[in-house]
Short mmCIF file of C-alpha atoms in Angstrom, two decimals:
data_model
loop_
_atom_site.label_atom_id
_atom_site.label_comp_id
_atom_site.label_asym_id
_atom_site.label_seq_id
_atom_site.Cartn_x
_atom_site.Cartn_y
_atom_site.Cartn_z
CA UNK A 236 20.38 -3.07 10.97
CA UNK A 237 19.81 0.36 9.48
CA UNK A 238 22.22 2.88 10.96
CA UNK A 239 21.48 5.81 8.68
CA UNK A 240 19.67 6.92 5.59
CA UNK A 241 21.02 9.43 3.10
CA UNK A 242 19.03 11.20 0.45
CA UNK A 243 21.12 12.57 -2.40
CA UNK A 244 19.69 15.57 -4.19
CA UNK A 245 17.76 15.33 -7.41
CA UNK A 246 15.73 18.11 -8.92
CA UNK A 247 12.72 20.25 -8.01
CA UNK A 248 9.54 20.59 -10.08
CA UNK A 249 11.25 23.11 -12.39
CA UNK A 250 14.12 20.66 -12.99
CA UNK A 251 16.57 22.79 -10.98
CA UNK A 252 19.11 21.02 -8.79
CA UNK A 253 17.94 20.90 -5.19
CA UNK A 254 19.48 23.40 -2.78
CA UNK A 255 20.22 20.75 -0.15
CA UNK A 256 22.59 18.31 -1.79
CA UNK A 257 22.46 15.64 0.87
CA UNK A 258 20.16 14.84 3.77
CA UNK A 259 21.24 12.35 6.40
CA UNK A 260 19.05 10.86 9.13
CA UNK A 261 20.40 8.40 11.67
CA UNK A 262 18.64 5.67 13.58
CA UNK A 263 17.05 7.13 16.70
CA UNK A 264 16.77 10.57 15.12
CA UNK A 265 13.57 12.44 14.37
CA UNK A 266 13.27 14.42 11.16
CA UNK A 267 10.35 16.74 10.48
CA UNK A 268 9.32 17.41 6.89
CA UNK A 269 7.70 20.81 6.59
CA UNK A 270 6.47 23.03 3.79
CA UNK A 271 3.22 24.21 2.23
CA UNK A 272 0.77 21.85 0.50
CA UNK A 273 2.17 20.79 -2.87
CA UNK A 274 5.77 21.53 -1.85
CA UNK A 275 6.90 17.93 -2.38
CA UNK A 276 6.69 16.39 1.10
CA UNK A 277 4.89 13.30 -0.17
CA UNK A 278 7.36 12.76 -3.02
CA UNK A 279 10.27 12.88 -0.56
CA UNK A 280 8.63 10.21 1.58
CA UNK A 281 7.75 8.19 -1.49
CA UNK A 282 11.40 8.29 -2.64
CA UNK A 283 12.54 6.85 0.69
CA UNK A 284 9.84 4.21 0.63
CA UNK A 285 10.72 3.12 -2.91
CA UNK A 286 14.46 3.22 -2.20
CA UNK A 287 14.78 5.59 -5.15
CA UNK A 288 17.75 5.24 -7.48
CA UNK A 289 17.27 8.18 -9.82
CA UNK A 290 14.19 6.80 -11.54
CA UNK A 291 11.47 8.75 -9.69
CA UNK A 292 10.31 12.22 -10.88
CA UNK A 293 12.62 13.87 -8.32
CA UNK A 294 15.67 11.93 -9.61
CA UNK A 295 16.86 11.48 -6.02
CA UNK A 296 19.04 8.62 -4.82
CA UNK A 297 18.50 7.01 -1.45
CA UNK A 298 21.36 5.27 0.38
CA UNK A 299 20.97 2.96 3.36
CA UNK A 300 24.16 2.53 5.41
CA UNK A 301 25.95 4.13 2.42
CA UNK A 302 24.62 1.51 -0.01
CA UNK A 303 22.27 2.15 -2.94
CA UNK A 304 19.33 -0.13 -3.74
CA UNK A 305 21.33 -1.88 -6.48
CA UNK A 306 24.21 -2.70 -4.10
CA UNK A 307 21.99 -4.88 -1.96
CA UNK A 308 21.12 -7.02 -4.96
CA UNK A 309 17.78 -8.16 -3.62
CA UNK A 310 19.24 -9.36 -0.32
CA UNK A 311 17.43 -6.78 1.72
CA UNK A 312 16.79 -8.14 5.18
CA UNK A 313 13.75 -5.94 5.63
CA UNK A 314 10.66 -6.41 3.53
CA UNK A 315 9.58 -2.86 3.67
CA UNK A 316 11.72 0.08 4.52
CA UNK A 317 9.00 2.38 5.73
CA UNK A 318 6.21 1.66 8.16
CA UNK A 319 3.57 4.33 8.12
CA UNK A 320 1.04 5.70 10.54
CA UNK A 321 -1.31 8.24 8.99
CA UNK A 322 -4.62 9.83 9.75
CA UNK A 323 -6.21 8.02 6.75
CA UNK A 324 -5.46 4.55 8.02
CA UNK A 325 -7.98 2.26 9.62
CA UNK A 326 -8.15 -1.24 10.96
CA UNK A 327 -10.51 -3.27 8.78
CA UNK A 328 -10.02 -6.76 10.22
CA UNK A 329 -12.90 -8.06 12.33
CA UNK A 330 -11.14 -9.52 15.40
CA UNK A 331 -10.07 -8.60 18.92
CA UNK A 332 -6.99 -6.49 19.64
CA UNK A 333 -5.27 -9.49 21.24
CA UNK A 334 -6.07 -11.94 18.43
CA UNK A 335 -4.88 -9.46 15.84
CA UNK A 336 -1.60 -8.67 17.59
CA UNK A 337 -0.90 -12.36 18.11
CA UNK A 338 -1.49 -13.02 14.44
CA UNK A 339 0.81 -10.17 13.41
CA UNK A 340 3.53 -11.32 15.82
CA UNK A 341 3.27 -14.92 14.58
CA UNK A 342 3.48 -13.83 10.96
CA UNK A 343 6.60 -11.82 11.81
CA UNK A 344 7.93 -15.00 13.46
CA UNK A 345 8.56 -13.30 16.79
CA UNK A 346 9.47 -15.55 19.74
CA UNK A 347 6.91 -15.54 22.55
CA UNK A 348 4.14 -13.60 20.73
CA UNK A 349 2.06 -13.44 23.94
CA UNK A 350 4.69 -11.31 25.67
CA UNK A 351 5.08 -8.83 22.84
CA UNK A 352 1.28 -8.61 22.51
CA UNK A 353 1.01 -7.62 26.18
CA UNK A 354 3.78 -5.08 25.72
CA UNK A 355 2.05 -3.53 22.68
CA UNK A 356 -1.21 -3.14 24.62
CA UNK A 357 0.68 -1.59 27.55
CA UNK A 358 2.39 0.98 25.30
CA UNK A 359 -0.89 1.68 23.51
CA UNK A 360 -2.44 2.58 26.83
CA UNK A 361 0.44 4.89 27.70
CA UNK A 362 -0.09 6.77 24.44
CA UNK A 363 -3.90 6.75 24.16
CA UNK A 364 -6.20 9.02 26.08
CA UNK A 365 -8.76 6.27 26.73
CA UNK A 366 -7.85 2.73 27.73
CA UNK A 367 -7.77 -0.13 25.22
CA UNK A 368 -8.54 -3.65 26.40
CA UNK A 369 -7.26 -6.80 24.74
CA UNK A 370 -10.84 -8.00 24.17
CA UNK A 371 -11.89 -4.86 22.29
CA UNK A 372 -12.78 -5.42 18.67
CA UNK A 373 -10.10 -3.72 16.65
CA UNK A 374 -12.53 -2.06 14.24
CA UNK A 375 -14.44 -0.20 16.96
CA UNK A 376 -11.44 1.58 18.48
CA UNK A 377 -11.61 5.38 18.40
CA UNK A 378 -9.30 7.36 16.12
CA UNK A 379 -6.88 8.09 18.96
CA UNK A 380 -6.86 4.50 20.22
CA UNK A 381 -6.26 3.19 16.68
CA UNK A 382 -3.37 5.58 16.12
CA UNK A 383 -1.82 4.65 19.49
CA UNK A 384 -2.14 0.94 18.71
CA UNK A 385 -0.60 1.48 15.25
CA UNK A 386 2.39 3.29 16.77
CA UNK A 387 2.94 0.60 19.42
CA UNK A 388 2.60 -2.17 16.84
CA UNK A 389 5.00 -0.46 14.41
CA UNK A 390 7.53 0.05 17.20
CA UNK A 391 7.43 -3.46 18.66
CA UNK A 392 6.21 -5.88 15.97
CA UNK A 393 6.96 -4.42 12.51
CA UNK A 394 10.60 -4.58 11.54
CA UNK A 395 10.60 -1.58 9.24
CA UNK A 396 13.58 0.58 10.25
CA UNK A 397 11.96 3.83 9.16
CA UNK A 398 8.69 5.07 10.61
CA UNK A 399 6.68 7.76 8.96
CA UNK A 400 4.10 9.70 10.93
CA UNK A 401 1.87 11.56 8.50
CA UNK A 402 -0.37 14.40 9.68
CA UNK A 403 -1.56 12.52 12.74
CA UNK A 404 -4.04 14.71 14.62
CA UNK A 405 -3.60 15.45 18.27
CA UNK A 406 -6.92 14.05 19.47
CA UNK A 407 -6.65 11.03 21.74
CA UNK A 408 -2.95 10.27 21.27
CA UNK A 409 0.12 11.80 22.82
CA UNK A 410 2.12 12.40 19.65
CA UNK A 411 5.24 13.80 21.28
CA UNK A 412 5.49 10.75 23.51
CA UNK A 413 4.79 8.47 20.53
CA UNK A 414 7.64 10.01 18.55
CA UNK A 415 10.19 9.78 21.33
CA UNK A 416 9.12 6.19 21.98
CA UNK A 417 9.70 5.25 18.32
CA UNK A 418 13.06 7.04 18.23
CA UNK A 419 13.99 5.25 21.45
CA UNK A 420 13.47 1.93 19.65
CA UNK A 421 16.27 2.88 17.26
CA UNK A 422 13.97 3.76 14.38
CA UNK A 423 14.51 6.57 11.93
CA UNK A 424 11.42 8.67 12.61
CA UNK A 425 10.12 11.00 9.93
CA UNK A 426 7.16 13.19 10.69
CA UNK A 427 5.25 15.13 8.05
CA UNK A 428 3.55 17.98 9.81
CA UNK A 429 2.22 21.51 9.81
CA UNK A 430 2.26 21.62 13.62
CA UNK A 431 4.97 23.80 15.23
CA UNK A 432 5.20 21.54 18.32
CA UNK A 433 5.91 18.43 16.29
CA UNK A 434 8.41 20.31 14.11
CA UNK A 435 10.36 21.52 17.13
CA UNK A 436 10.22 18.11 18.78
CA UNK A 437 12.31 16.80 15.87
CA UNK A 438 16.10 16.92 15.93
CA UNK A 439 16.04 18.70 12.59
CA UNK A 440 13.65 19.68 9.89
CA UNK A 441 13.82 19.76 6.14
CA UNK A 442 11.93 22.57 4.46
CA UNK A 443 10.40 21.70 1.10
CA UNK A 444 9.57 24.10 -1.72
CA UNK A 445 8.45 23.52 -5.31
CA UNK A 446 9.32 19.84 -5.03
CA UNK A 447 12.87 20.43 -3.82
CA UNK A 448 14.72 20.27 -0.48
CA UNK A 449 15.22 23.97 0.22
CA UNK A 450 16.66 24.20 3.71
CA UNK A 451 17.90 21.91 6.45
CA UNK A 452 17.44 23.36 9.91
CA UNK A 453 18.77 21.80 13.10
CA UNK A 454 16.47 22.47 16.03
CA UNK A 455 18.23 25.14 18.12
CA UNK A 456 18.56 25.19 21.91
CA UNK A 457 16.29 28.22 21.97
CA UNK A 458 13.67 26.32 19.99
CA UNK A 459 13.86 23.47 22.49
CA UNK A 460 13.11 25.99 25.25
CA UNK A 461 10.27 27.47 23.20
CA UNK A 462 8.93 23.95 22.72
CA UNK A 463 8.53 23.57 26.49
CA UNK A 464 6.46 26.76 26.55
CA UNK A 465 4.42 25.59 23.58
CA UNK A 466 3.68 22.35 25.39
CA UNK A 467 2.44 24.36 28.37
CA UNK A 468 0.17 26.45 26.11
CA UNK A 469 -1.07 23.25 24.53
CA UNK A 470 -1.88 21.82 27.93
CA UNK A 471 -3.85 24.92 28.75
CA UNK A 472 -5.70 24.62 25.47
CA UNK A 473 -6.51 21.02 26.23
CA UNK A 474 -8.18 22.13 29.47
CA UNK A 475 -10.44 24.31 27.34
CA UNK A 476 -11.01 21.42 24.97
CA UNK A 477 -12.05 19.14 27.81
CA UNK A 478 -14.26 21.86 29.23
CA UNK A 479 -16.14 22.15 25.92
CA UNK A 480 -16.33 18.36 25.53
CA UNK A 481 -17.96 18.09 28.93
CA UNK A 482 -20.63 20.65 28.08
CA UNK A 483 -19.00 23.75 29.58
CA UNK A 484 -18.90 27.15 27.94
CA UNK A 485 -15.95 29.43 27.33
CA UNK A 486 -15.73 33.14 28.06
CA UNK A 487 -12.97 35.68 28.72
CA UNK A 488 -12.99 34.71 32.37
CA UNK A 489 -12.17 31.06 31.54
CA UNK A 490 -9.31 32.21 29.32
CA UNK A 491 -7.91 34.39 32.13
CA UNK A 492 -8.22 31.55 34.63
CA UNK A 493 -6.48 29.26 32.15
CA UNK A 494 -3.70 31.88 31.80
CA UNK A 495 -4.37 32.12 28.09
CA UNK A 496 -5.01 35.84 28.20
CA UNK B 141 5.95 -8.57 -28.30
CA UNK B 142 5.60 -8.83 -24.53
CA UNK B 143 2.19 -10.25 -23.66
CA UNK B 144 1.06 -9.03 -20.23
CA UNK B 145 -2.03 -10.56 -18.64
CA UNK B 146 -3.67 -8.52 -15.90
CA UNK B 147 -6.13 -10.27 -13.62
CA UNK B 148 -7.55 -9.57 -10.19
CA UNK B 149 -10.55 -9.21 -7.95
CA UNK B 150 -13.31 -6.72 -8.85
CA UNK B 151 -12.55 -3.06 -8.05
CA UNK B 152 -9.02 -3.87 -6.86
CA UNK B 153 -7.66 -1.18 -9.16
CA UNK B 154 -6.45 -3.18 -12.18
CA UNK B 155 -6.92 -0.34 -14.64
CA UNK B 156 -5.53 2.36 -12.32
CA UNK B 157 -2.42 0.32 -11.60
CA UNK B 158 -1.84 -0.36 -15.30
CA UNK B 159 -2.48 3.27 -16.34
CA UNK B 160 0.42 4.41 -14.16
CA UNK B 161 2.62 1.59 -15.38
CA UNK B 162 1.82 2.19 -19.07
CA UNK B 163 2.69 5.89 -18.64
CA UNK B 164 6.18 4.85 -17.53
CA UNK B 165 6.49 2.51 -20.52
CA UNK B 166 5.40 5.25 -22.91
CA UNK B 167 7.98 7.61 -21.41
CA UNK B 168 10.62 5.08 -22.44
CA UNK B 169 9.34 5.36 -26.02
CA UNK B 170 7.76 1.90 -26.11
CA UNK B 171 4.68 1.13 -28.16
CA UNK B 172 1.90 -0.22 -25.95
CA UNK B 173 -1.55 -1.56 -26.88
CA UNK B 174 -4.30 -2.44 -24.40
CA UNK B 175 -7.22 -4.83 -24.62
CA UNK B 176 -10.00 -5.08 -22.05
CA UNK B 177 -12.26 -8.10 -21.68
CA UNK B 178 -15.51 -7.52 -19.82
CA UNK B 179 -19.06 -8.84 -19.65
CA UNK B 180 -21.78 -6.37 -20.49
CA UNK B 181 -20.27 -2.94 -20.24
CA UNK B 182 -16.93 -1.32 -19.59
CA UNK B 183 -15.56 2.19 -19.40
CA UNK B 184 -11.97 1.06 -18.88
CA UNK B 185 -11.32 1.38 -22.63
CA UNK B 186 -11.92 5.13 -22.39
CA UNK B 187 -9.34 5.38 -19.63
CA UNK B 188 -6.76 3.45 -21.64
CA UNK B 189 -7.58 5.49 -24.76
CA UNK B 190 -6.82 8.69 -22.85
CA UNK B 191 -3.18 7.55 -22.93
CA UNK B 192 -3.27 7.82 -26.73
CA UNK B 193 -2.63 4.10 -27.27
CA UNK B 194 -4.55 1.61 -29.45
CA UNK B 195 -7.32 -0.04 -27.41
CA UNK B 196 -9.59 -3.00 -28.14
CA UNK B 197 -12.60 -4.18 -26.13
CA UNK B 198 -14.13 -7.63 -26.01
CA UNK B 199 -17.53 -7.99 -24.32
CA UNK B 200 -18.43 -11.59 -23.56
CA UNK B 201 -22.16 -10.88 -23.13
CA UNK B 202 -23.88 -14.23 -22.31
CA UNK B 203 -20.57 -16.14 -22.41
CA UNK B 204 -18.33 -16.90 -19.41
CA UNK B 205 -15.79 -14.06 -19.77
CA UNK B 206 -12.90 -16.42 -19.03
CA UNK B 207 -13.90 -18.86 -21.80
CA UNK B 208 -14.52 -15.91 -24.09
CA UNK B 209 -11.03 -14.63 -23.25
CA UNK B 210 -9.20 -17.86 -23.98
CA UNK B 211 -11.12 -18.42 -27.22
CA UNK B 212 -10.00 -14.99 -28.45
CA UNK B 213 -6.34 -14.91 -27.40
CA UNK B 214 -5.07 -15.64 -30.90
CA UNK B 215 -7.17 -12.87 -32.43
CA UNK B 216 -6.14 -10.40 -29.72
CA UNK B 217 -2.49 -11.28 -30.33
CA UNK B 218 -2.86 -10.65 -34.09
CA UNK B 219 -4.65 -7.36 -33.47
CA UNK B 220 -1.83 -6.14 -31.22
CA UNK B 221 0.74 -7.16 -33.84
CA UNK B 222 -1.13 -5.14 -36.44
CA UNK B 223 -0.86 -2.16 -34.09
CA UNK B 224 2.90 -2.84 -34.07
CA UNK B 225 2.74 -2.98 -30.28
CA UNK B 226 5.89 -3.94 -28.39
CA UNK B 227 3.87 -4.53 -25.25
CA UNK B 228 0.29 -5.78 -25.08
CA UNK B 229 -1.60 -5.27 -21.83
CA UNK B 230 -4.60 -7.58 -21.70
CA UNK B 231 -6.91 -6.85 -18.78
CA UNK B 232 -9.42 -9.58 -17.96
CA UNK B 233 -12.91 -9.03 -16.54
CA UNK B 234 -11.80 -10.06 -13.07
CA UNK B 235 -15.07 -11.37 -11.69
CA UNK B 236 -14.92 -14.93 -10.47
CA UNK B 237 -12.47 -16.46 -8.01
CA UNK B 238 -12.18 -19.51 -10.23
CA UNK B 239 -10.90 -17.50 -13.24
CA UNK B 240 -7.67 -18.95 -14.61
CA UNK B 241 -6.39 -16.76 -17.42
CA UNK B 242 -2.60 -17.12 -16.87
CA UNK B 243 -0.69 -18.47 -19.87
CA UNK B 244 2.77 -20.05 -19.81
CA UNK B 245 5.39 -17.67 -21.17
CA UNK B 246 3.27 -14.55 -20.64
CA UNK B 247 3.79 -12.32 -17.62
CA UNK B 248 0.74 -12.65 -15.40
CA UNK B 249 -0.06 -9.85 -12.95
CA UNK B 250 -2.73 -10.28 -10.28
CA UNK B 251 -4.06 -7.08 -8.69
CA UNK B 252 -5.62 -7.57 -5.28
CA UNK B 253 -6.46 -5.01 -2.60
CA UNK B 254 -5.79 -4.78 1.12
CA UNK B 255 -9.42 -3.95 1.82
CA UNK B 256 -10.73 -7.25 0.47
CA UNK B 257 -10.04 -9.00 3.79
CA UNK B 258 -7.25 -11.27 5.00
CA UNK B 259 -9.08 -14.45 3.99
CA UNK B 260 -9.29 -13.31 0.39
CA UNK B 261 -5.82 -14.55 -0.68
CA UNK B 262 -6.81 -18.06 0.39
CA UNK B 263 -10.14 -17.91 -1.44
CA UNK B 264 -9.04 -16.30 -4.68
CA UNK B 265 -7.66 -19.36 -6.47
CA UNK B 266 -5.79 -19.59 -9.79
CA UNK B 267 -5.60 -15.86 -10.60
CA UNK B 268 -3.45 -15.49 -7.49
CA UNK B 269 -1.74 -18.88 -7.26
CA UNK B 270 -0.55 -18.84 -10.88
CA UNK B 271 0.50 -15.15 -11.00
CA UNK B 272 4.12 -14.08 -11.54
CA UNK B 273 3.52 -10.71 -9.93
CA UNK B 274 1.01 -9.85 -7.24
CA UNK B 275 0.26 -6.13 -7.07
CA UNK B 276 -1.31 -5.31 -3.72
CA UNK B 277 -3.29 -2.06 -3.79
CA UNK B 278 -5.05 0.24 -1.30
CA UNK B 279 -2.32 -0.11 1.32
CA UNK B 280 -2.55 3.60 2.10
CA UNK B 281 -5.84 3.25 3.97
CA UNK B 282 -5.20 0.23 6.19
CA UNK B 283 -2.81 -0.11 9.10
CA UNK B 284 0.80 -1.15 8.61
CA UNK B 285 0.07 -4.31 10.59
CA UNK B 286 -2.73 -5.37 8.28
CA UNK B 287 -0.58 -4.72 5.21
CA UNK B 288 2.06 -7.04 6.64
CA UNK B 289 -0.48 -9.73 7.51
CA UNK B 290 -2.12 -9.49 4.10
CA UNK B 291 1.22 -9.72 2.33
CA UNK B 292 2.15 -12.82 4.31
CA UNK B 293 -1.17 -14.46 3.41
CA UNK B 294 -0.42 -13.80 -0.26
CA UNK B 295 3.05 -15.34 0.11
CA UNK B 296 1.53 -18.39 1.72
CA UNK B 297 -0.67 -19.17 -1.29
CA UNK B 298 1.90 -18.12 -3.90
CA UNK B 299 5.46 -18.22 -2.54
CA UNK B 300 6.89 -17.92 -6.05
CA UNK B 301 5.33 -14.55 -6.93
CA UNK B 302 7.03 -11.19 -6.58
CA UNK B 303 4.82 -8.93 -4.47
CA UNK B 304 4.64 -5.23 -5.28
CA UNK B 305 2.72 -2.83 -3.07
CA UNK B 306 1.08 -0.31 -5.32
CA UNK B 307 -0.98 2.81 -4.83
CA UNK B 308 -3.49 3.16 -7.69
CA UNK B 309 -4.14 6.82 -6.89
CA UNK B 310 -0.57 8.12 -6.79
CA UNK B 311 1.11 5.40 -8.83
CA UNK B 312 3.63 4.71 -6.07
CA UNK B 313 5.17 1.29 -6.77
CA UNK B 314 4.39 1.35 -10.50
CA UNK B 315 8.06 1.86 -11.42
CA UNK B 316 8.80 -1.59 -10.05
CA UNK B 317 5.97 -3.05 -12.09
CA UNK B 318 7.35 -1.34 -15.20
CA UNK B 319 10.73 -2.91 -14.47
CA UNK B 320 9.16 -6.37 -14.18
CA UNK B 321 7.39 -5.90 -17.51
CA UNK B 322 10.63 -4.85 -19.22
CA UNK B 323 12.43 -7.88 -17.77
CA UNK B 324 9.78 -10.32 -19.00
CA UNK B 325 10.46 -12.30 -22.19
CA UNK B 326 8.72 -11.42 -25.44
CA UNK B 327 6.61 -14.10 -27.15
CA UNK B 328 6.55 -14.72 -30.91
CA UNK B 329 3.15 -16.34 -31.04
CA UNK B 330 0.38 -17.26 -28.64
CA UNK B 331 -0.95 -20.27 -30.53
CA UNK B 332 0.20 -23.53 -28.97
CA UNK B 333 0.94 -21.97 -25.59
CA UNK B 334 -0.70 -23.53 -22.57
CA UNK B 335 -2.96 -22.22 -19.82
CA UNK B 336 -1.29 -22.63 -16.42
CA UNK B 337 -4.52 -23.89 -14.90
CA UNK B 338 -7.70 -25.27 -16.43
CA UNK B 339 -10.61 -22.89 -16.92
CA UNK B 340 -13.76 -23.29 -14.81
CA UNK B 341 -15.89 -25.95 -16.50
CA UNK B 342 -19.37 -25.22 -17.79
CA UNK B 343 -21.78 -26.54 -20.43
CA UNK B 344 -25.01 -27.15 -18.54
CA UNK B 345 -28.58 -26.24 -19.43
CA UNK B 346 -28.19 -22.83 -17.76
CA UNK B 347 -25.29 -22.07 -20.11
CA UNK B 348 -27.72 -22.35 -22.99
CA UNK B 349 -30.44 -20.15 -21.63
CA UNK B 350 -32.43 -22.27 -19.13
CA UNK B 351 -33.93 -20.05 -16.40
CA UNK B 352 -36.17 -22.39 -14.34
CA UNK B 353 -34.92 -23.83 -11.00
CA UNK B 354 -34.92 -27.59 -10.33
CA UNK B 355 -33.08 -30.81 -11.20
CA UNK B 356 -35.57 -31.69 -13.95
CA UNK B 357 -34.39 -28.64 -15.87
CA UNK B 358 -30.69 -29.44 -15.50
CA UNK B 359 -28.64 -31.19 -18.15
CA UNK B 360 -25.00 -31.59 -19.03
CA UNK B 361 -22.11 -30.84 -16.69
CA UNK B 362 -23.71 -30.34 -13.24
CA UNK B 363 -21.99 -30.24 -9.83
CA UNK B 364 -23.94 -30.37 -6.55
CA UNK B 365 -23.09 -29.06 -3.08
CA UNK B 366 -21.68 -31.72 -0.73
CA UNK B 367 -23.51 -31.00 2.54
CA UNK B 368 -21.38 -33.50 4.43
CA UNK B 369 -18.31 -31.32 3.94
CA UNK B 370 -16.70 -30.20 7.19
CA UNK B 371 -16.12 -26.49 7.51
CA UNK B 372 -12.43 -25.70 7.24
CA UNK B 373 -12.97 -22.12 8.47
#
């Protein structure tokens, strides 16, 4: 069981020692990785995924439950440390949702695959905007449905202890709910994002710059309060979004009615 | 010299995967040479050359590229020795599922991609079943679940192989492949070594230029479809 992951500092792109010497994330915690494009977010994730031991360009070391990759001596109980859900990913297998989940559960040697399959579909439907049925072909699911199914599958079938959510768009999936669901399963949840809501939803955030870990910021109580307001604004925005989707038009009056002005 | 044989399905990313890996080897100050076997045309040599290493190309033309490959292994070995290479990367054409280029004592890497479909590992044959390392590429664009299923299917046909998930665009995973190459044993000579699996057989009239369809035009080693075979699908 993974209880925590530590990342020991390496160097930034200019070979300077990183400002943050050690980053610790515990199971059930959510960490946001923020910073401009090219700031090193992907390398940080890649280091965790590869269980880096000083050999990657960043020279970082990753510890799991205080042990380095070498200490495990190949006896790692998990195949893959990081399960990922990103906007680029698709399902390419031509079969129904149910058949696919059963196959995945069987391959993972899970007892009673039928029960976990039902559970995954139930969670998918809690996260997705439009319902998914077990008979649906997995390749024809919408973007939001696919993302919701990926999250539910990662949470309940995959055994990877770390889950990475990479730039998942807001359309058709409740991301905040997805993140708290994953964290509730005892996963280490890492979310790479430019979105203020997702950043504040996290317990803490690491700010990247020039390839290095620049600042570690715990989410403050005030930010948690602000988050609630942001969620309200977002809900108002989604009313506008639905209005446009259904053929409506937007003017200053609609904005006033929606309390956005 | 370490003799590394790289095989795999078409467009799985053999060259991309090896480019990243060779860069790591060069950083360690090792001397690497690359040889590419292909049929009619290749541009992979230009990519390897951009690394500033000695590169050779063998085009099989009308010959089965696998037979062409095995008939030239000795010459390729000598060429790489002349280049004073410490590591020779030999990339095969990677066309047919019946290819069987793995040689005992040489590290054999099979590159196969997640997009090729979950039945592919079962269909691929000797390039996968005889490989020491299976590098699985294009995992960044399919779901986590499919990656896990695909990996399991690979394990089922080759439980002995070490599986490395590799991203040919970013090079993620290539450090592990470099490590495997460094841990493999060098070979002193290739002559006398044995293929792990027999090559696909040939020598029929079509091998020697026949183009007309029909049994009357067929001679030599011919195999016919067995229509009584039950589908195993």
